[in-house]
Coordinates of C-alpha atoms and ligand atoms in Angstrom, one line a residue:
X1 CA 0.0 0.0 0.0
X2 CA 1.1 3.5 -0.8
X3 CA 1.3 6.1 1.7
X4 CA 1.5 9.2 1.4
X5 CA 2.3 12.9 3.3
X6 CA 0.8 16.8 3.1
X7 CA 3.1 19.7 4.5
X8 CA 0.8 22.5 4.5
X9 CA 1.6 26.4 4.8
X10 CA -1.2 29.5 4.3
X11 CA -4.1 30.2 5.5
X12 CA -7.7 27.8 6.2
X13 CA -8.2 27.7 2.7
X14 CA -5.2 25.9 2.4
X15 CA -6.0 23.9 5.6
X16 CA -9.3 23.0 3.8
X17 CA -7.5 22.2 0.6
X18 CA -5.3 19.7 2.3
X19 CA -8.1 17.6 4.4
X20 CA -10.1 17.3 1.1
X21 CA -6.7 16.4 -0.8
X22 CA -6.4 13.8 2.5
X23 CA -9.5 12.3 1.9
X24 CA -9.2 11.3 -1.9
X25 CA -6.4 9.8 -1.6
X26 CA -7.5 8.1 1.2
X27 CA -10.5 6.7 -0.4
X28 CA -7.8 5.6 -3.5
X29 CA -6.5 3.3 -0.8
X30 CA -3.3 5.4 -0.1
X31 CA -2.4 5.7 3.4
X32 CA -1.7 8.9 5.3
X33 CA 2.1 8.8 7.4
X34 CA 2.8 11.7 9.6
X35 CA 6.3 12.3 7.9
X36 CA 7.6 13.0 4.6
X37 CA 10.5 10.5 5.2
X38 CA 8.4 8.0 5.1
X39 CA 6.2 8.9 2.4
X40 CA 5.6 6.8 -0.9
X41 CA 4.1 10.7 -2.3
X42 CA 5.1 13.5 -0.2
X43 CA 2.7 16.9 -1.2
X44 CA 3.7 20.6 -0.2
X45 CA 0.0 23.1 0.0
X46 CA 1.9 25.9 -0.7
X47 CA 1.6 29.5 -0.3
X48 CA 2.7 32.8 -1.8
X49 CA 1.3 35.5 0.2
X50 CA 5.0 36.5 1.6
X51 CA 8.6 35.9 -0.1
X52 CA 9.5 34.0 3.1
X53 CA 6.5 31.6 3.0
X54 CA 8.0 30.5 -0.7
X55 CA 11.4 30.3 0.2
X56 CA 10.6 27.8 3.3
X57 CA 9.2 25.5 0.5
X58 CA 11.8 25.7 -2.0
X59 CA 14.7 24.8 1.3
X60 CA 12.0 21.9 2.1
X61 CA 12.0 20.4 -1.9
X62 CA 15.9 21.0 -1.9
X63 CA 16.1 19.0 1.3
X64 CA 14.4 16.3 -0.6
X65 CA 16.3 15.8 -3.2
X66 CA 18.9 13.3 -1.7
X67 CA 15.5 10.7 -0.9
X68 CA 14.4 10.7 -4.5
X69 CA 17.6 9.9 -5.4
X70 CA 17.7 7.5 -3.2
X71 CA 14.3 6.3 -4.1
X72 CA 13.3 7.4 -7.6
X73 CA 9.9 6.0 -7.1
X74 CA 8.9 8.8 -5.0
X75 CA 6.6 10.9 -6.1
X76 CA 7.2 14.8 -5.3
X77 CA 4.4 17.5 -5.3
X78 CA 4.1 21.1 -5.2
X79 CA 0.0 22.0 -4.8
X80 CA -1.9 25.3 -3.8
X81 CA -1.1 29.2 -4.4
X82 CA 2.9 28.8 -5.4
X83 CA 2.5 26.4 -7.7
X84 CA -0.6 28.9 -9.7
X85 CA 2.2 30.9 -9.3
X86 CA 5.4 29.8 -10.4
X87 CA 4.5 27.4 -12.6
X88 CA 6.8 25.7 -14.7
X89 CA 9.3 27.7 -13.0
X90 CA 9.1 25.1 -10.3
X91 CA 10.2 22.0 -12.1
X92 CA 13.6 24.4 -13.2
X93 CA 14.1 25.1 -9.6
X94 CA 13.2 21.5 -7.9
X95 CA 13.9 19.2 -11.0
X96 CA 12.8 16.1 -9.1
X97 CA 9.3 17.1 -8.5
X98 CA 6.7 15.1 -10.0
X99 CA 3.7 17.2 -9.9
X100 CA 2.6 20.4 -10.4
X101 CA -1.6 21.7 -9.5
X102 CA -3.1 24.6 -8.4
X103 CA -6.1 25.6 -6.4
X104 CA -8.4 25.3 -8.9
X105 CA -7.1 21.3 -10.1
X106 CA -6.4 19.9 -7.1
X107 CA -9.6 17.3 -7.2
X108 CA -7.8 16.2 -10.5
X109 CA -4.6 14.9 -7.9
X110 CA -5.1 11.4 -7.7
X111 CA -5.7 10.7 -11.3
X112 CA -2.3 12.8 -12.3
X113 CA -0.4 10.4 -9.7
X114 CA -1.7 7.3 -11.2
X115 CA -0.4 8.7 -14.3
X116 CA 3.1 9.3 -13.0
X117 CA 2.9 5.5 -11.9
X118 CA 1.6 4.4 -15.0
X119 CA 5.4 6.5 -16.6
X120 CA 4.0 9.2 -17.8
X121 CA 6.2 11.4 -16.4
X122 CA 6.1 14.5 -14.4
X123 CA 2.2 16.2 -14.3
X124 CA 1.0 19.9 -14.3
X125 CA -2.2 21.9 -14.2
X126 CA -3.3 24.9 -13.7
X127 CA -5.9 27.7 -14.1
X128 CA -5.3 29.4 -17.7
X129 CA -5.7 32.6 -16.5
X130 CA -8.0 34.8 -13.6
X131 CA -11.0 35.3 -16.2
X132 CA -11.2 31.8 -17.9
X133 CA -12.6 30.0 -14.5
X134 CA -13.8 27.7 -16.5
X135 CA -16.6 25.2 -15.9
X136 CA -13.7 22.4 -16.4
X137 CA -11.8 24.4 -13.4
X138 CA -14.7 24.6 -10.9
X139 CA -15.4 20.4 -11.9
X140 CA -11.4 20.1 -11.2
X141 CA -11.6 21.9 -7.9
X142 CA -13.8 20.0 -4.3
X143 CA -16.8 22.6 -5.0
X144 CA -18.7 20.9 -2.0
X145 CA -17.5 18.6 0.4
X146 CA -16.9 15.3 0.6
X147 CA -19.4 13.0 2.4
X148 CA -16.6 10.0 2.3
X149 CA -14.6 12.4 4.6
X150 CA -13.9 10.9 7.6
X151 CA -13.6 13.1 11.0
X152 CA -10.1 11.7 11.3
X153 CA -8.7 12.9 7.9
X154 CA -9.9 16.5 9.3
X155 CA -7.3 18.7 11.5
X156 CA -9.9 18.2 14.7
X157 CA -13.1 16.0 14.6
X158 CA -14.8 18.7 16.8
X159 CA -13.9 21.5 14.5
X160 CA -13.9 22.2 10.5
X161 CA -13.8 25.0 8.4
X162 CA -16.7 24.9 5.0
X163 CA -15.7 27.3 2.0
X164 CA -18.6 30.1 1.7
X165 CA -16.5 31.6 -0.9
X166 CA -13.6 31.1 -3.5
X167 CA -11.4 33.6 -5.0
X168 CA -10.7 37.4 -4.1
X169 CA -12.0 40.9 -6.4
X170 CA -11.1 42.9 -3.9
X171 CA -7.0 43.6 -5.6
X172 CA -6.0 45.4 -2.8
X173 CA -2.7 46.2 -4.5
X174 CA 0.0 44.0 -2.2
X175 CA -1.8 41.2 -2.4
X176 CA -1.2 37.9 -4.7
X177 CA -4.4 36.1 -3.7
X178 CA -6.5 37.5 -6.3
X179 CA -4.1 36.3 -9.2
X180 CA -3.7 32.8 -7.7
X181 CA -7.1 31.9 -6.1
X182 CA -8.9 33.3 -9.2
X183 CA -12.5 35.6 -9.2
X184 CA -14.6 35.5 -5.9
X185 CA -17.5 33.7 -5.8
X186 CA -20.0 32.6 -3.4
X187 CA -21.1 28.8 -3.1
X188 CA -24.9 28.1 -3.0
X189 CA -26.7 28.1 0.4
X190 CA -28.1 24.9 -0.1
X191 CA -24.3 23.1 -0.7
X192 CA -23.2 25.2 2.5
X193 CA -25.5 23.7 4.4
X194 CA -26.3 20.3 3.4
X195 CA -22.2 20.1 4.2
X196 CA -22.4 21.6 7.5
X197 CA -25.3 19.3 8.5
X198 CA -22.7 16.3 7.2
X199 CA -20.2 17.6 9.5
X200 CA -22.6 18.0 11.9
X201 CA -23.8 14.1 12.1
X202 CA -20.5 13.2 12.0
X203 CA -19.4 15.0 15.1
X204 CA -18.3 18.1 14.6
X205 CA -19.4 21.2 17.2
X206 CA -18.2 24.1 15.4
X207 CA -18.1 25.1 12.3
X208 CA -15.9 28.2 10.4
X209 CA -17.2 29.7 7.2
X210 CA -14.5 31.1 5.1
X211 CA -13.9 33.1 2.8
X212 CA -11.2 36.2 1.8
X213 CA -14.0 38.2 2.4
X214 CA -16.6 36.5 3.4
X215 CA -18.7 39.0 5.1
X216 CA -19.2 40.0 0.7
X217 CA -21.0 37.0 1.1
X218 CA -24.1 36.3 -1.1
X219 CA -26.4 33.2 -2.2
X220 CA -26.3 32.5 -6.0
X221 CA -29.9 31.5 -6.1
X222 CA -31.8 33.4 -3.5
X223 CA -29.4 36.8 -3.0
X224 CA -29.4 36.3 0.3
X225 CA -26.3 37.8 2.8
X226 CA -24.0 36.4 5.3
X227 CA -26.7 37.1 7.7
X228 CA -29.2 35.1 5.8
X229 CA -26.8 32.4 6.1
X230 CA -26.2 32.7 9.4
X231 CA -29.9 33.0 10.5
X232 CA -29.9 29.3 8.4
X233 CA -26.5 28.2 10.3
X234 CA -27.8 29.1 13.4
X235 CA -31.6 26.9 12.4
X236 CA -29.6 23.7 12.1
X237 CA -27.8 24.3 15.6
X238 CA -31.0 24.8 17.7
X239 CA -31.7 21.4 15.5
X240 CA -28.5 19.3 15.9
X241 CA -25.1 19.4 18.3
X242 CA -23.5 22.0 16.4
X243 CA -22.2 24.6 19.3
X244 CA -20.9 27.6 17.1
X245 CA -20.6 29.7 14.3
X246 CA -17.6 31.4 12.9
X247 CA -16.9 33.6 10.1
X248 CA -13.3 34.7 8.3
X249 CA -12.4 37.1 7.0
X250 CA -14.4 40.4 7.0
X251 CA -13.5 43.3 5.0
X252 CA -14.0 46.8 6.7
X253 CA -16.3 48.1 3.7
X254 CA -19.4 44.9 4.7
X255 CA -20.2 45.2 7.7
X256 CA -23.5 46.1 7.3
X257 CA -26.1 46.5 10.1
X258 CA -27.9 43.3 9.1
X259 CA -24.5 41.5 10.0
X260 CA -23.9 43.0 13.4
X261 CA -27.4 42.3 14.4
X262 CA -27.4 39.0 13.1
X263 CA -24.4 38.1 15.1
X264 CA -26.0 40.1 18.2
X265 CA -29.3 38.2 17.8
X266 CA -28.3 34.4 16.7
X267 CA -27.5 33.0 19.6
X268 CA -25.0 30.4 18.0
X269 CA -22.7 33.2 16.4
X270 CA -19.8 33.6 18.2
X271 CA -19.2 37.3 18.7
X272 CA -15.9 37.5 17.1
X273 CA -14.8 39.6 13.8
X274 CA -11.5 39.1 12.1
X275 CA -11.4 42.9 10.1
X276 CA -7.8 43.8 9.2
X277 CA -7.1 47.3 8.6
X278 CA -4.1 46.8 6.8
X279 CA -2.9 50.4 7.9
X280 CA -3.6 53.8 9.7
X281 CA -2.8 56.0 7.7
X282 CA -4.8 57.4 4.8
X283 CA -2.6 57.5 2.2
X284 CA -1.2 54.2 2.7
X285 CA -4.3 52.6 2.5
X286 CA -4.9 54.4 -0.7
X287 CA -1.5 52.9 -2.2
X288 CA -3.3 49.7 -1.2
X289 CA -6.2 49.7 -2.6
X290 CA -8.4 49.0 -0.1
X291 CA -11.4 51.1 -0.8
X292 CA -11.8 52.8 2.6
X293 CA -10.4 55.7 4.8
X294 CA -9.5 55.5 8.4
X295 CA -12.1 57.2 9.2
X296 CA -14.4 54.6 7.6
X297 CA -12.9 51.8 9.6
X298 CA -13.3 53.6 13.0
X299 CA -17.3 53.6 12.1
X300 CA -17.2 50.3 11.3
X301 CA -15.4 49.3 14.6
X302 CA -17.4 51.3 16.7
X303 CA -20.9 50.0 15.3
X304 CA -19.7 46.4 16.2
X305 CA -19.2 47.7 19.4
X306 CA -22.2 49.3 19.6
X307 CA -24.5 46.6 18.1
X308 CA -22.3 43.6 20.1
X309 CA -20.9 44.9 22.9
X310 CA -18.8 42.3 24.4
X311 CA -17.3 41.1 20.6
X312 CA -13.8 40.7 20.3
X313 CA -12.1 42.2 17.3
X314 CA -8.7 41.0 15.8
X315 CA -7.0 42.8 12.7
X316 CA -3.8 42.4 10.4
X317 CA -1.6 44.9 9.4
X318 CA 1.3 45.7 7.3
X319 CA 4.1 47.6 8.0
X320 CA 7.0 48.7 5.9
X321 CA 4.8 49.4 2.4
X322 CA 5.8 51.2 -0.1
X323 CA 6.4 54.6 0.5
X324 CA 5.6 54.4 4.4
X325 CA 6.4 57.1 6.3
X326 CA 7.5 57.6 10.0
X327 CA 3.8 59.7 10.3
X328 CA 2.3 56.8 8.6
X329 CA 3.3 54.4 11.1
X330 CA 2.4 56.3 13.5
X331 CA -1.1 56.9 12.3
X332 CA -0.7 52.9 12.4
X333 CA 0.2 52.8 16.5
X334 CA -2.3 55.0 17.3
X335 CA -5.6 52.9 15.3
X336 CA -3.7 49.9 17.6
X337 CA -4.0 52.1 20.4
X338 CA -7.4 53.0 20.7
X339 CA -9.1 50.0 18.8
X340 CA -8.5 47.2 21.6
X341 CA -8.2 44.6 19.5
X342 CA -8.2 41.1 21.1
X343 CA -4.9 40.5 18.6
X344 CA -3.2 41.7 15.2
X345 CA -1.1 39.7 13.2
X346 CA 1.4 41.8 11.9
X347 CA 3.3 41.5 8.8
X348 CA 6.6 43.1 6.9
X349 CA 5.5 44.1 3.7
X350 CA 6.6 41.6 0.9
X351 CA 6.5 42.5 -2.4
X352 CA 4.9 40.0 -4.6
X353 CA 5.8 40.3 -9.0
X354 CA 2.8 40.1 -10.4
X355 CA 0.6 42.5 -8.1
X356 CA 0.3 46.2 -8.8
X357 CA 2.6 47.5 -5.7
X358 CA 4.9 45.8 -7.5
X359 CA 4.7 47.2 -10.8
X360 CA 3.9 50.8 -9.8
X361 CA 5.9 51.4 -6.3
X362 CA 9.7 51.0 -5.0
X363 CA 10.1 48.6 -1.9
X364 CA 11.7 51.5 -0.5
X365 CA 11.6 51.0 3.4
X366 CA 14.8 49.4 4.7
X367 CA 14.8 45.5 6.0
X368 CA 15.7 47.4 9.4
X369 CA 13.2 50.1 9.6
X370 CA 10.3 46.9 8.5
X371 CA 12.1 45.3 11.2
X372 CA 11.8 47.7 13.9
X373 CA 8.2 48.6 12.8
X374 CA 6.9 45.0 13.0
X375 CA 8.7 45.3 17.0
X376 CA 7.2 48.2 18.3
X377 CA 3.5 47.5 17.1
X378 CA 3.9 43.7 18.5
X379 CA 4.8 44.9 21.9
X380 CA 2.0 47.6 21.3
X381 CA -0.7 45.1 20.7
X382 CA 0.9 42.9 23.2
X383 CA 0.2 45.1 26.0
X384 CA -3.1 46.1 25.0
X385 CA -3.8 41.9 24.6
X386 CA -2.3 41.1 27.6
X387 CA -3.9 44.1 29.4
X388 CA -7.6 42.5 27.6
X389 CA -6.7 39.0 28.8
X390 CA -6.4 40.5 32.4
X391 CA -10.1 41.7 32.9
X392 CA -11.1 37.9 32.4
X393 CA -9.3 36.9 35.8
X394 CA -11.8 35.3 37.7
X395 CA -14.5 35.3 35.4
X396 CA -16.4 31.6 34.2
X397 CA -16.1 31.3 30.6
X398 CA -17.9 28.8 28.3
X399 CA -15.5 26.8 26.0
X400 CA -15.3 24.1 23.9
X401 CA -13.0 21.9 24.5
X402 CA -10.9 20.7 21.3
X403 CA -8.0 19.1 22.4
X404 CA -4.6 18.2 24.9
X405 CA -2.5 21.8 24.5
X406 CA 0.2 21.8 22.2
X407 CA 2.7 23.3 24.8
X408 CA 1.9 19.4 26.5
X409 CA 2.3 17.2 23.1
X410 CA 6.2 19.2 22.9
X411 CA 6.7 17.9 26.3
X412 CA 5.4 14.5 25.8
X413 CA 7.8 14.7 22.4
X414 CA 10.8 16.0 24.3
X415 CA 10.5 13.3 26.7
X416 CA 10.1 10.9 23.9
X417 CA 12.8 12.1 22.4
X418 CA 15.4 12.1 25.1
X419 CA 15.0 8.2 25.9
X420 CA 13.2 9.2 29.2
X421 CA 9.3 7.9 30.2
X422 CA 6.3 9.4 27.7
X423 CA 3.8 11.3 29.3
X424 CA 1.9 9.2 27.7
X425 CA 3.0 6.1 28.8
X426 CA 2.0 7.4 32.4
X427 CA -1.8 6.9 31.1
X428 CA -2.4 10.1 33.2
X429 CA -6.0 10.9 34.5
X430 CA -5.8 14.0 33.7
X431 CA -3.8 16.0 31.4
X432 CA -3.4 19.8 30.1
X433 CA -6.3 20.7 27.6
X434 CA -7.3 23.5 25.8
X435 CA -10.2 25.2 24.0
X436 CA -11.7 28.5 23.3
X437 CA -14.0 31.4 24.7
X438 CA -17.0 32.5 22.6
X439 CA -15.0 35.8 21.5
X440 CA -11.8 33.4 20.6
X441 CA -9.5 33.4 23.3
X442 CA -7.6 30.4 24.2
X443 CA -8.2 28.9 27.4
X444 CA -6.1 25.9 29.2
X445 CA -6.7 23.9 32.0
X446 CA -6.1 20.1 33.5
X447 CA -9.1 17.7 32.8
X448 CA -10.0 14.4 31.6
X449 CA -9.3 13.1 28.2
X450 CA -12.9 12.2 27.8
X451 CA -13.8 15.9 28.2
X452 CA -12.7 16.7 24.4
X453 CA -15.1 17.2 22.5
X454 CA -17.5 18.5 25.1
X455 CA -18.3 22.2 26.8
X456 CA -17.0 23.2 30.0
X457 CA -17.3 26.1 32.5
X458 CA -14.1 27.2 33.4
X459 CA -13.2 30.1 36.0
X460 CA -10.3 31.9 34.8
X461 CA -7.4 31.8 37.6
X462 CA -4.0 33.5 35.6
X463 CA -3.6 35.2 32.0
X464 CA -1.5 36.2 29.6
X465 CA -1.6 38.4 26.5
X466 CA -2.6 35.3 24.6
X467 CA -3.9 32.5 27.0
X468 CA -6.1 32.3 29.4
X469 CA -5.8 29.4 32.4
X470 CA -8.4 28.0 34.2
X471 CA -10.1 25.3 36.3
X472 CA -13.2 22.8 34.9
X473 CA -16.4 24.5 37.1
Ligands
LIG1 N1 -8.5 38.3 2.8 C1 -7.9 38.8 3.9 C2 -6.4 38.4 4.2 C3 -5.7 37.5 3.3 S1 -4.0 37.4 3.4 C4 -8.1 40.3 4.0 O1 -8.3 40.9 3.0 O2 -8.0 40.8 5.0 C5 -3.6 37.6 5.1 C6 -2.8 38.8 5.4 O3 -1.5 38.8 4.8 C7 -3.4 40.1 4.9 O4 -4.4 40.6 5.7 C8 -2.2 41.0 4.9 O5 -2.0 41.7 6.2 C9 -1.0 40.1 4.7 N2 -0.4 40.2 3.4 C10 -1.0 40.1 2.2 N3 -0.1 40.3 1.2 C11 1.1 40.7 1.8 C12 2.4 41.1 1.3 N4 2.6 41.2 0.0 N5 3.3 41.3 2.3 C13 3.1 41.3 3.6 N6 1.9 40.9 4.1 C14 0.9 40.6 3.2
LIG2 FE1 -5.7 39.9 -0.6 FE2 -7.2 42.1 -0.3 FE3 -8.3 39.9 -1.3 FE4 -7.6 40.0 1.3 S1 -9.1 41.3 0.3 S2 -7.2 38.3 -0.1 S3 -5.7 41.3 1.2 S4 -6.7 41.2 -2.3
LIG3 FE1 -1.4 31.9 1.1 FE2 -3.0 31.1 -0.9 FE3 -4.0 31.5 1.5 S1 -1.3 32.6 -1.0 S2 -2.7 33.1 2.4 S3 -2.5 30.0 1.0 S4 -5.0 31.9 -0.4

């Protein structure tokens, strides 16, 4: 039998891409091995939002190339956004890789690696171009999901993300996505939630809809919104054992009041919003196409806060763009400042060939300065998390409980590793879980194995900027 591996980088949609990747070739009779050592097929879901996100997969293939010597019968893939991206480019780079497929192909995969073991050599495909999403790319890509999908090809049983939308429009001028994800477009209600309810039977508790911008979200047949879709989300969890609702990612310009009082109403929406600003400052997010102002996203903050008092809001942001002055930057610390977001992910800009920052403006702000940037707003939004975090002390939250913490698998590896006695071995009664608040924040505490899977009440006893720790009520 024929195993085989997925190393996966990006974001959920890659995540996604790689569980229904997982599942077909399970259901070819291939089996999954947890390391690419191992692996008869060994498949990279790459990504290309960042220069440092492709280079970690090009070191990765290099580091391969000694084990298909070795072996010649091993089958080398590079799927997702970098191979849309680079293209043929990637077989001149990596010579002994196999297979080539975007996004838009990758339901095609385990036909093009029976034809590399029938000999007929390495395999590409791709989207043509942005425009020609062509019926034979949508019947090429996992449109809906797959009911032979078990729980266990998924990251978590209890959680799993369902695509309300492909693609990007939005060309906000950094960014590659649009070019390698091709057009947006919303998936039909009906397939949304006949998944979901899949999912649900199967145990799953909470479900994320995503999307690049899925709060643009709108039903094909019936025009209705994301809140439409919620209201419908929310039916089938007073029906079934589905917990919560999640939506990523919102763009500042939608959010609409018959979002915010969707989320405010429906008691299964989780009161969380993932908006990032990008930038501060005006003229930045000009350069970036972004299609607000500042001013614009301040509304749109404080009508969340108004309409859901109580949600917590997380953003990203880039520093370092073209052109970015000290003011802009500072226009930057100060939206961080007075926004009390629950977190930011913060990013040195990248330029990307291709995009239209690349074409029309110079990458002009030193590595250092980037450097320093991306330092001071961390510890800004640091503070301000860890300073959130600390009004939870003593409170009971509601979470549900997903799995042992990762900080505890390292241990139990270390120990492995060392030659000296596996947590695990010990058969412990309890051991260090973790799960999440309604508004996102990760909580851990000791418990029962048997609790996974379930929701708990947990009083909150210490915090820090990005966990909460607590005791099962
Ligand atoms: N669709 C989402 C984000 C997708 S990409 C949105 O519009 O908000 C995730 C994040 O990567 C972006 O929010 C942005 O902060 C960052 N990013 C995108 N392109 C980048 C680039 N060229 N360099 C650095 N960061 C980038
Ligand atoms: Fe990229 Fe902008 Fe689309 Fe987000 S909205 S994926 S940042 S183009
Ligand atoms: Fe990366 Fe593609 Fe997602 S470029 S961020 S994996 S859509």
């Amino acid at each position: 039998m024929l195993s085989f591996h997925i190393e996966t980088v990006g974001c959920q949609m890659n995540a996604l891409d790689s569980e229904l990747v997982a599942a077909a070739l399970l259901r070819e009779g291939f089996l999954c091995v947890d390391s690419p050592k191992k692996a008869d097929i060994v498949l990279f879901n790459t990504c290309s939002i960042r220069q440092h996100a492709e280079d970690k997969i090009y070191s990765a293939l290099g580091r391969l190339k000694f084990a298909k010597q070795h072996n010649p019968n091993k089958i080398i893939g590079v799927i997702g956004c970098m191979a849309q991206k680079d293209n043929q480019e990637i077989f001149r780079r990596a010579s002994h890789v196999d297979l080539v497929v975007g996004p838009g192909q990758i339901a095609l995969i385990p036909e093009l690696i029976h034809r590399i073991q029938r000999g007929e050599g390495p395999q590409i495909e791709l989207s043509l171009d942005r425009k020609a999403h062509s019926r034979h790319e949508v019947e090429s890509s996992f449109e809906s999901y797959d009911p032979l999908r078990e729980a266990q090809a998924r990251h978590n049983p209890y959680l799993s993300y369902v695509r309300a939308m492909f693609g990007c429009n939005q060309f906000c001028s950094y960014c590659i996505v649009p070019l390698v994800r091709g057009p947006e477009r919303s998936r039909e209600a009906e397939e949304i939630l006949a998944e979901s309810a899949l999912l649900v039977e199967q145990g799953c508790r909470e479900i994320t809809l995503i999307g690049q911008t899925v709060s643009k979200y709108q039903d094909p047949s019936s025009g209705a919104r994301l809140s439409g879709l919620l209201e419908r989300m929310n039916d089938l969890a007073e029906r079934t054992s589905l917990e919560r609702i999640r939506f990523v990612t919102s763009h500042p310009n939608s959010m609409t009041p018959d979002l915010l009082q969707a989320v405010r109403d429906l008691p299964f929406v989780m009161p969380y919003f993932h908006i990032p600003a990008q930038s501060g400052s005006n003229a930045q997010l000009k350069k970036m196409n972004r299609g607000y102002t500042i001013e614009k996203y301040r509304e749109a903050l404080a009508q969340i806060r108004e309409t859901v008092p109580g949600a917590s809001i997380t953003s990203d942001f880039i520093v370092g763009f073209c052109g970015e002055t000290e003011e802009d930057f500072d226009a930057t610390m100060r939206l961080v400042e007075e926004s009390r977001f629950k977190n930011s992910y913060i990013f040195k800009f990248s330029p990307r060939e291709g995009t239209k920052a690349f074409e029309l403006y110079e990458d002009d702000v030193p590595e250092e300065v980037k450097r320093r940037r991306n330092n001071d707003l961390l510890a800004l939004q640091n503070r301000i998390s860890e300073e959130d975090s600390a009004t939870f002390l003593g409170k009971n939250v509601e979470i549900l409980v997903e799995g042992e913490s990762k900080s505890a698998r390292k241990i139990a590896h270390t120990a492995d590793s060392d030659g000296l006695i596996s947590l695990e071995s010990l058969a412990p009664s309890t051991i260090q879980l973790t799960g999440r608040t309604p508004c996102d924040r990760i909580v851990v505490f000791d418990g029962a194995p048997n609790l996974v899977g379930t929701m708990q009440n947990i009083r909150i006893t210490k915090t820090s900027a990005f966990t909460l720790f607590g005791e099962v009520l």
